[in-house]
């Protein structure tokens, strides 16, 4: 098996195994649950601001348990949802049926190789998927290929400058590159090694968007915590939520440090019209 096929197999297996967790996280009472709910709310608010036509074709990649696909289908868009993990698709389908969204096209597939015609979608949504990809540049090129010129990309990455990582040596960015190198070496030696989510800076995200031929229109970071030390919780849930809320307020006001150090980085970008770059 090639290295990339093996890497993807491991990621898919992880999400098959954790399908229940990635469904329940949205209703979890803790800090993490609140961050995922906020990500979805913000993403949907941005979509609403785009004024897409009713029935516009929308692609959701890494659809997971179907939260964003169902929300977008309920708003009247023609949603195609791509997801490699069979257990996640099964949950997403059941949830969609329960919500009365029967028109979603579910595709068991991989964002690195999308089987759609070029320029088929007005909007591509990629929430929480880029951190898990073995070849994010390739995936972004592929997403760019299926977006129509002037169409939109909306997605998230895990922020490499996140504040919570500074408090935990295991996640501190000074140590992280070495940790990544060790992990990559282990990955080659120990096939059972668990995949971990990659993190991206604002510049790294801009380079990814460039692969899709898209220009960033808006970007925010948000979500502070859960704060840990050596992987263990540093503070209780109640205090954690209060800190998250206070820092989020500062971030929204554009306060220095807070505005760029949230755990999640959410971006909206627009695909260049043909030839725009050459003018
Ligand atoms: C953290 S979950 C996010 C799910 C959903 N987008 C959400 O925000 O709730 C990441 C999802 O990406 C999927 N994924 C992993 N590798 C993928 C790939 N190569 N192509 C498409 N989706 C992938 C996983 O199976 C998983 O369902």
Short mmCIF file of C-alpha atoms and ligand atoms in Angstrom, two decimals:
data_model
loop_
_atom_site.label_atom_id
_atom_site.label_comp_id
_atom_site.label_asym_id
_atom_site.label_seq_id
_atom_site.Cartn_x
_atom_site.Cartn_y
_atom_site.Cartn_z
CA UNK A 1 0.00 0.00 0.00
CA UNK A 2 1.39 3.44 -0.88
CA UNK A 3 2.12 5.90 1.94
CA UNK A 4 -0.77 8.19 1.01
CA UNK A 5 -3.29 5.36 0.65
CA UNK A 6 -2.16 4.07 4.03
CA UNK A 7 -2.42 7.54 5.60
CA UNK A 8 -5.96 8.00 4.25
CA UNK A 9 -6.97 4.49 5.33
CA UNK A 10 -5.90 5.34 8.87
CA UNK A 11 -7.80 8.63 8.89
CA UNK A 12 -10.93 7.00 7.48
CA UNK A 13 -10.70 4.23 10.08
CA UNK A 14 -10.30 6.81 12.84
CA UNK A 15 -13.52 8.57 11.79
CA UNK A 16 -15.33 5.25 11.34
CA UNK A 17 -14.34 4.38 14.92
CA UNK A 18 -15.16 7.83 16.31
CA UNK A 19 -18.32 8.52 14.30
CA UNK A 20 -20.41 8.67 17.48
CA UNK A 21 -18.03 11.14 19.14
CA UNK A 22 -18.03 13.48 16.10
CA UNK A 23 -21.83 13.44 16.16
CA UNK A 24 -22.28 14.02 19.88
CA UNK A 25 -19.64 16.75 20.11
CA UNK A 26 -22.17 19.24 18.71
CA UNK A 27 -24.46 18.76 21.70
CA UNK A 28 -21.69 18.34 24.29
CA UNK A 29 -21.91 20.83 27.17
CA UNK A 30 -18.13 21.58 27.44
CA UNK A 31 -15.83 24.17 25.83
CA UNK A 32 -15.05 21.99 22.80
CA UNK A 33 -18.74 21.45 21.99
CA UNK A 34 -19.31 25.22 22.16
CA UNK A 35 -16.43 25.84 19.73
CA UNK A 36 -17.84 23.41 17.12
CA UNK A 37 -21.32 24.88 17.44
CA UNK A 38 -19.89 28.38 16.98
CA UNK A 39 -17.91 27.27 13.92
CA UNK A 40 -21.06 25.96 12.29
CA UNK A 41 -23.08 29.08 13.21
CA UNK A 42 -20.42 31.41 11.80
CA UNK A 43 -20.04 29.39 8.64
CA UNK A 44 -23.80 29.42 8.03
CA UNK A 45 -23.98 33.17 8.72
CA UNK A 46 -21.29 33.72 6.06
CA UNK A 47 -23.14 31.50 3.58
CA UNK A 48 -26.31 33.55 4.16
CA UNK A 49 -24.37 36.74 3.45
CA UNK A 50 -23.36 35.41 -0.01
CA UNK A 51 -26.88 35.63 -1.39
CA UNK A 52 -26.55 32.46 -3.49
CA UNK A 53 -29.52 31.70 -5.74
CA UNK A 54 -32.12 29.22 -4.52
CA UNK A 55 -31.09 25.70 -5.54
CA UNK A 56 -27.44 26.75 -6.06
CA UNK A 57 -25.12 23.71 -6.26
CA UNK A 58 -23.11 23.38 -3.05
CA UNK A 59 -20.41 20.81 -2.29
CA UNK A 60 -19.64 19.80 1.30
CA UNK A 61 -16.39 17.85 1.68
CA UNK A 62 -15.57 15.86 4.82
CA UNK A 63 -19.29 15.96 5.58
CA UNK A 64 -18.96 13.95 8.81
CA UNK A 65 -22.30 13.49 10.57
CA UNK A 66 -23.89 15.88 8.08
CA UNK A 67 -24.45 18.98 10.24
CA UNK A 68 -23.50 21.57 7.62
CA UNK A 69 -24.92 19.53 4.70
CA UNK A 70 -28.32 19.30 6.40
CA UNK A 71 -28.30 22.97 7.40
CA UNK A 72 -27.47 24.00 3.81
CA UNK A 73 -30.04 21.66 2.25
CA UNK A 74 -32.67 23.09 4.63
CA UNK A 75 -31.82 26.53 3.24
CA UNK A 76 -32.77 25.32 -0.24
CA UNK A 77 -29.35 24.63 -1.82
CA UNK A 78 -28.66 21.53 -3.94
CA UNK A 79 -26.16 19.81 -1.66
CA UNK A 80 -23.65 17.13 -2.62
CA UNK A 81 -21.79 15.73 0.40
CA UNK A 82 -18.51 13.82 0.12
CA UNK A 83 -17.25 11.68 2.99
CA UNK A 84 -14.92 8.64 3.03
CA UNK A 85 -15.99 7.09 6.36
CA UNK A 86 -18.95 4.73 5.88
CA UNK A 87 -20.02 5.02 9.54
CA UNK A 88 -20.14 8.82 9.28
CA UNK A 89 -22.21 8.72 6.07
CA UNK A 90 -24.64 6.25 7.68
CA UNK A 91 -25.17 8.62 10.63
CA UNK A 92 -25.44 11.63 8.31
CA UNK A 93 -28.10 9.93 6.12
CA UNK A 94 -30.17 8.96 9.17
CA UNK A 95 -29.94 12.48 10.56
CA UNK A 96 -30.86 13.97 7.17
CA UNK A 97 -33.91 11.70 6.86
CA UNK A 98 -34.99 12.62 10.39
CA UNK A 99 -34.67 16.30 9.43
CA UNK A 100 -36.75 15.73 6.27
CA UNK A 101 -33.78 16.52 3.98
CA UNK A 102 -34.07 13.81 1.37
CA UNK A 103 -32.46 15.66 -1.52
CA UNK A 104 -28.81 15.54 -0.37
CA UNK A 105 -26.55 13.56 -2.73
CA UNK A 106 -24.23 11.50 -0.46
CA UNK A 107 -21.00 10.37 -2.08
CA UNK A 108 -18.50 8.05 -0.45
CA UNK A 109 -15.34 9.69 -1.71
CA UNK A 110 -12.11 11.55 -1.15
CA UNK A 111 -11.52 15.29 -1.53
CA UNK A 112 -8.13 14.57 -3.12
CA UNK A 113 -9.90 13.16 -6.19
CA UNK A 114 -13.43 14.49 -6.68
CA UNK A 115 -15.36 12.84 -9.49
CA UNK A 116 -17.20 16.00 -10.57
CA UNK A 117 -17.01 18.13 -13.69
CA UNK A 118 -14.92 21.32 -13.52
CA UNK A 119 -16.78 24.44 -12.28
CA UNK A 120 -19.77 22.42 -11.02
CA UNK A 121 -20.31 24.20 -7.70
CA UNK A 122 -21.12 27.76 -6.57
CA UNK A 123 -19.82 27.02 -3.08
CA UNK A 124 -17.46 24.45 -1.59
CA UNK A 125 -17.58 23.95 2.19
CA UNK A 126 -14.69 22.23 4.02
CA UNK A 127 -15.22 22.43 7.79
CA UNK A 128 -12.72 20.56 9.94
CA UNK A 129 -11.37 18.39 7.14
CA UNK A 130 -8.08 20.03 6.04
CA UNK A 131 -6.28 19.14 9.31
CA UNK A 132 -6.74 15.45 8.48
CA UNK A 133 -5.57 15.45 4.87
CA UNK A 134 -2.32 13.79 3.76
CA UNK A 135 -2.01 16.18 0.78
CA UNK A 136 -3.90 19.42 1.53
CA UNK A 137 -2.38 21.26 -1.49
CA UNK A 138 -3.69 18.59 -3.84
CA UNK A 139 -7.10 18.64 -2.14
CA UNK A 140 -7.30 22.45 -2.45
CA UNK A 141 -6.38 22.26 -6.15
CA UNK A 142 -9.16 19.71 -6.59
CA UNK A 143 -11.69 21.87 -4.71
CA UNK A 144 -10.64 24.83 -6.88
CA UNK A 145 -11.18 22.76 -10.02
CA UNK A 146 -14.81 21.98 -9.17
CA UNK A 147 -15.64 25.56 -8.04
CA UNK A 148 -16.99 27.86 -10.70
CA UNK A 149 -14.97 31.05 -11.36
CA UNK A 150 -16.35 33.68 -8.99
CA UNK A 151 -17.62 30.87 -6.74
CA UNK A 152 -16.92 30.58 -3.02
CA UNK A 153 -14.84 28.44 -0.68
CA UNK A 154 -15.64 28.35 3.01
CA UNK A 155 -13.57 26.23 5.36
CA UNK A 156 -11.55 25.91 8.50
CA UNK A 157 -8.15 24.83 9.70
CA UNK A 158 -6.79 24.27 13.19
CA UNK A 159 -4.83 27.40 14.09
CA UNK A 160 -1.10 26.81 14.62
CA UNK A 161 -0.93 29.99 16.74
CA UNK A 162 -3.66 28.90 19.10
CA UNK A 163 -3.39 30.19 22.63
CA UNK A 164 -4.27 26.89 24.32
CA UNK A 165 -1.19 25.22 22.74
CA UNK A 166 1.19 27.66 24.47
CA UNK A 167 0.19 26.37 27.90
CA UNK A 168 0.82 22.75 27.06
CA UNK A 169 4.39 21.66 26.22
CA UNK A 170 2.99 18.73 24.25
CA UNK A 171 1.23 21.20 21.93
CA UNK A 172 3.63 24.16 22.07
CA UNK A 173 4.56 25.31 18.53
CA UNK A 174 8.26 25.57 19.48
CA UNK A 175 8.28 21.84 20.11
CA UNK A 176 5.63 20.95 17.54
CA UNK A 177 7.87 20.70 14.44
CA UNK A 178 10.14 18.22 16.25
CA UNK A 179 7.09 16.36 17.52
CA UNK A 180 5.80 16.20 13.94
CA UNK A 181 9.10 14.82 12.64
CA UNK A 182 9.06 12.12 15.33
CA UNK A 183 5.46 11.34 14.50
CA UNK A 184 6.21 11.04 10.78
CA UNK A 185 9.09 8.68 11.53
CA UNK A 186 6.79 6.61 13.78
CA UNK A 187 4.13 6.61 11.10
CA UNK A 188 6.58 4.93 8.74
CA UNK A 189 7.65 2.37 11.35
CA UNK A 190 4.40 1.64 13.21
CA UNK A 191 1.41 1.16 10.94
CA UNK A 192 -1.02 1.32 13.87
CA UNK A 193 0.08 4.87 14.81
CA UNK A 194 -2.94 7.19 15.20
CA UNK A 195 -3.27 10.11 12.81
CA UNK A 196 -3.22 13.61 14.38
CA UNK A 197 -4.76 16.82 13.13
CA UNK A 198 -2.31 19.25 11.43
CA UNK A 199 -2.37 22.96 12.24
CA UNK A 200 -2.04 25.93 9.89
CA UNK A 201 -1.07 29.59 10.25
CA UNK A 202 -2.80 32.39 8.40
CA UNK A 203 0.00 32.39 5.78
CA UNK A 204 -0.21 28.64 5.34
CA UNK A 205 -3.96 28.98 4.78
CA UNK A 206 -3.36 31.71 2.17
CA UNK A 207 -1.00 29.37 0.32
CA UNK A 208 -3.63 26.62 0.41
CA UNK A 209 -6.23 29.02 -0.99
CA UNK A 210 -3.80 29.89 -3.74
CA UNK A 211 -3.78 26.21 -4.77
CA UNK A 212 -7.55 26.52 -5.25
CA UNK A 213 -7.06 29.74 -7.25
CA UNK A 214 -9.04 31.60 -4.57
CA UNK A 215 -8.50 34.88 -2.74
CA UNK A 216 -9.32 35.23 0.94
CA UNK A 217 -12.22 37.59 1.57
CA UNK A 218 -12.58 37.11 5.33
CA UNK A 219 -10.86 35.21 8.11
CA UNK A 220 -11.50 34.89 11.84
CA UNK A 221 -10.07 32.84 14.65
CA UNK A 222 -12.17 31.85 17.62
CA UNK A 223 -12.42 29.25 20.38
CA UNK A 224 -10.13 29.31 23.41
CA UNK A 225 -9.50 26.04 25.18
CA UNK A 226 -9.92 23.49 26.52
CA UNK A 227 -6.68 24.42 28.33
CA UNK A 228 -4.53 21.40 29.17
CA UNK A 229 -1.12 20.54 30.59
CA UNK A 230 0.57 17.41 29.20
CA UNK A 231 -2.80 16.55 27.72
CA UNK A 232 -4.74 16.79 31.04
CA UNK A 233 -7.36 19.48 31.77
CA UNK A 234 -5.89 22.47 33.63
CA UNK A 235 -9.20 23.96 34.71
CA UNK A 236 -12.77 22.83 35.18
CA UNK A 237 -15.41 23.10 32.54
CA UNK A 238 -17.25 26.07 34.08
CA UNK A 239 -14.09 28.16 34.37
CA UNK A 240 -13.02 27.01 30.89
CA UNK A 241 -16.28 28.24 29.39
CA UNK A 242 -15.99 31.59 31.16
CA UNK A 243 -12.42 32.06 29.84
CA UNK A 244 -13.47 31.03 26.34
CA UNK A 245 -16.37 33.52 26.40
CA UNK A 246 -14.19 36.38 27.71
CA UNK A 247 -11.38 35.80 25.19
CA UNK A 248 -13.88 35.34 22.37
CA UNK A 249 -15.37 38.78 23.19
CA UNK A 250 -11.86 40.29 23.02
CA UNK A 251 -11.18 38.50 19.72
CA UNK A 252 -14.42 39.82 18.23
CA UNK A 253 -13.43 43.35 19.20
CA UNK A 254 -10.15 42.77 17.32
CA UNK A 255 -8.00 42.93 20.45
CA UNK A 256 -4.35 42.13 19.73
CA UNK A 257 -3.29 38.51 20.41
CA UNK A 258 -6.87 37.35 21.10
CA UNK A 259 -7.95 38.04 17.51
CA UNK A 260 -5.36 35.68 16.03
CA UNK A 261 -5.01 33.02 18.70
CA UNK A 262 -8.31 31.14 18.69
CA UNK A 263 -8.19 27.37 18.22
CA UNK A 264 -10.07 27.49 14.93
CA UNK A 265 -9.33 29.57 11.85
CA UNK A 266 -12.37 30.01 9.61
CA UNK A 267 -12.01 31.58 6.17
CA UNK A 268 -14.16 32.64 3.26
CA UNK A 269 -12.49 32.91 -0.15
CA UNK A 270 -13.55 33.60 -3.72
CA UNK A 271 -12.32 31.77 -6.80
CA UNK A 272 -10.69 34.13 -9.28
CA UNK A 273 -12.53 34.78 -12.51
CA UNK A 274 -10.67 33.28 -15.48
CA UNK A 275 -7.73 35.46 -16.46
CA UNK A 276 -8.09 37.85 -13.49
CA UNK A 277 -4.59 36.95 -12.29
CA UNK A 278 -3.02 37.88 -15.65
CA UNK A 279 -4.47 41.42 -15.80
C1 LIG B 1 -13.50 16.64 12.10
S1 LIG B 1 -14.58 15.86 10.98
C2 LIG B 1 -15.56 17.23 10.45
C3 LIG B 1 -16.92 16.81 10.02
C4 LIG B 1 -17.85 17.93 9.60
N1 LIG B 1 -17.35 18.67 8.48
C5 LIG B 1 -18.10 18.86 10.76
O1 LIG B 1 -17.60 19.99 10.73
O2 LIG B 1 -18.82 18.44 11.68
C6 LIG B 1 -13.54 15.60 9.54
C7 LIG B 1 -14.23 14.74 8.48
O3 LIG B 1 -13.40 14.73 7.31
C8 LIG B 1 -13.47 13.42 6.76
N2 LIG B 1 -12.32 13.16 5.89
C9 LIG B 1 -11.10 12.66 6.24
N3 LIG B 1 -10.33 12.51 5.15
C10 LIG B 1 -11.07 12.93 4.09
C11 LIG B 1 -10.82 13.00 2.70
N4 LIG B 1 -9.66 12.62 2.19
N5 LIG B 1 -11.80 13.48 1.88
C12 LIG B 1 -12.98 13.88 2.41
N6 LIG B 1 -13.27 13.83 3.73
C13 LIG B 1 -12.34 13.35 4.56
C14 LIG B 1 -13.51 12.52 7.98
O4 LIG B 1 -13.93 11.21 7.68
C15 LIG B 1 -14.43 13.30 8.88
O5 LIG B 1 -15.77 12.93 8.72
#
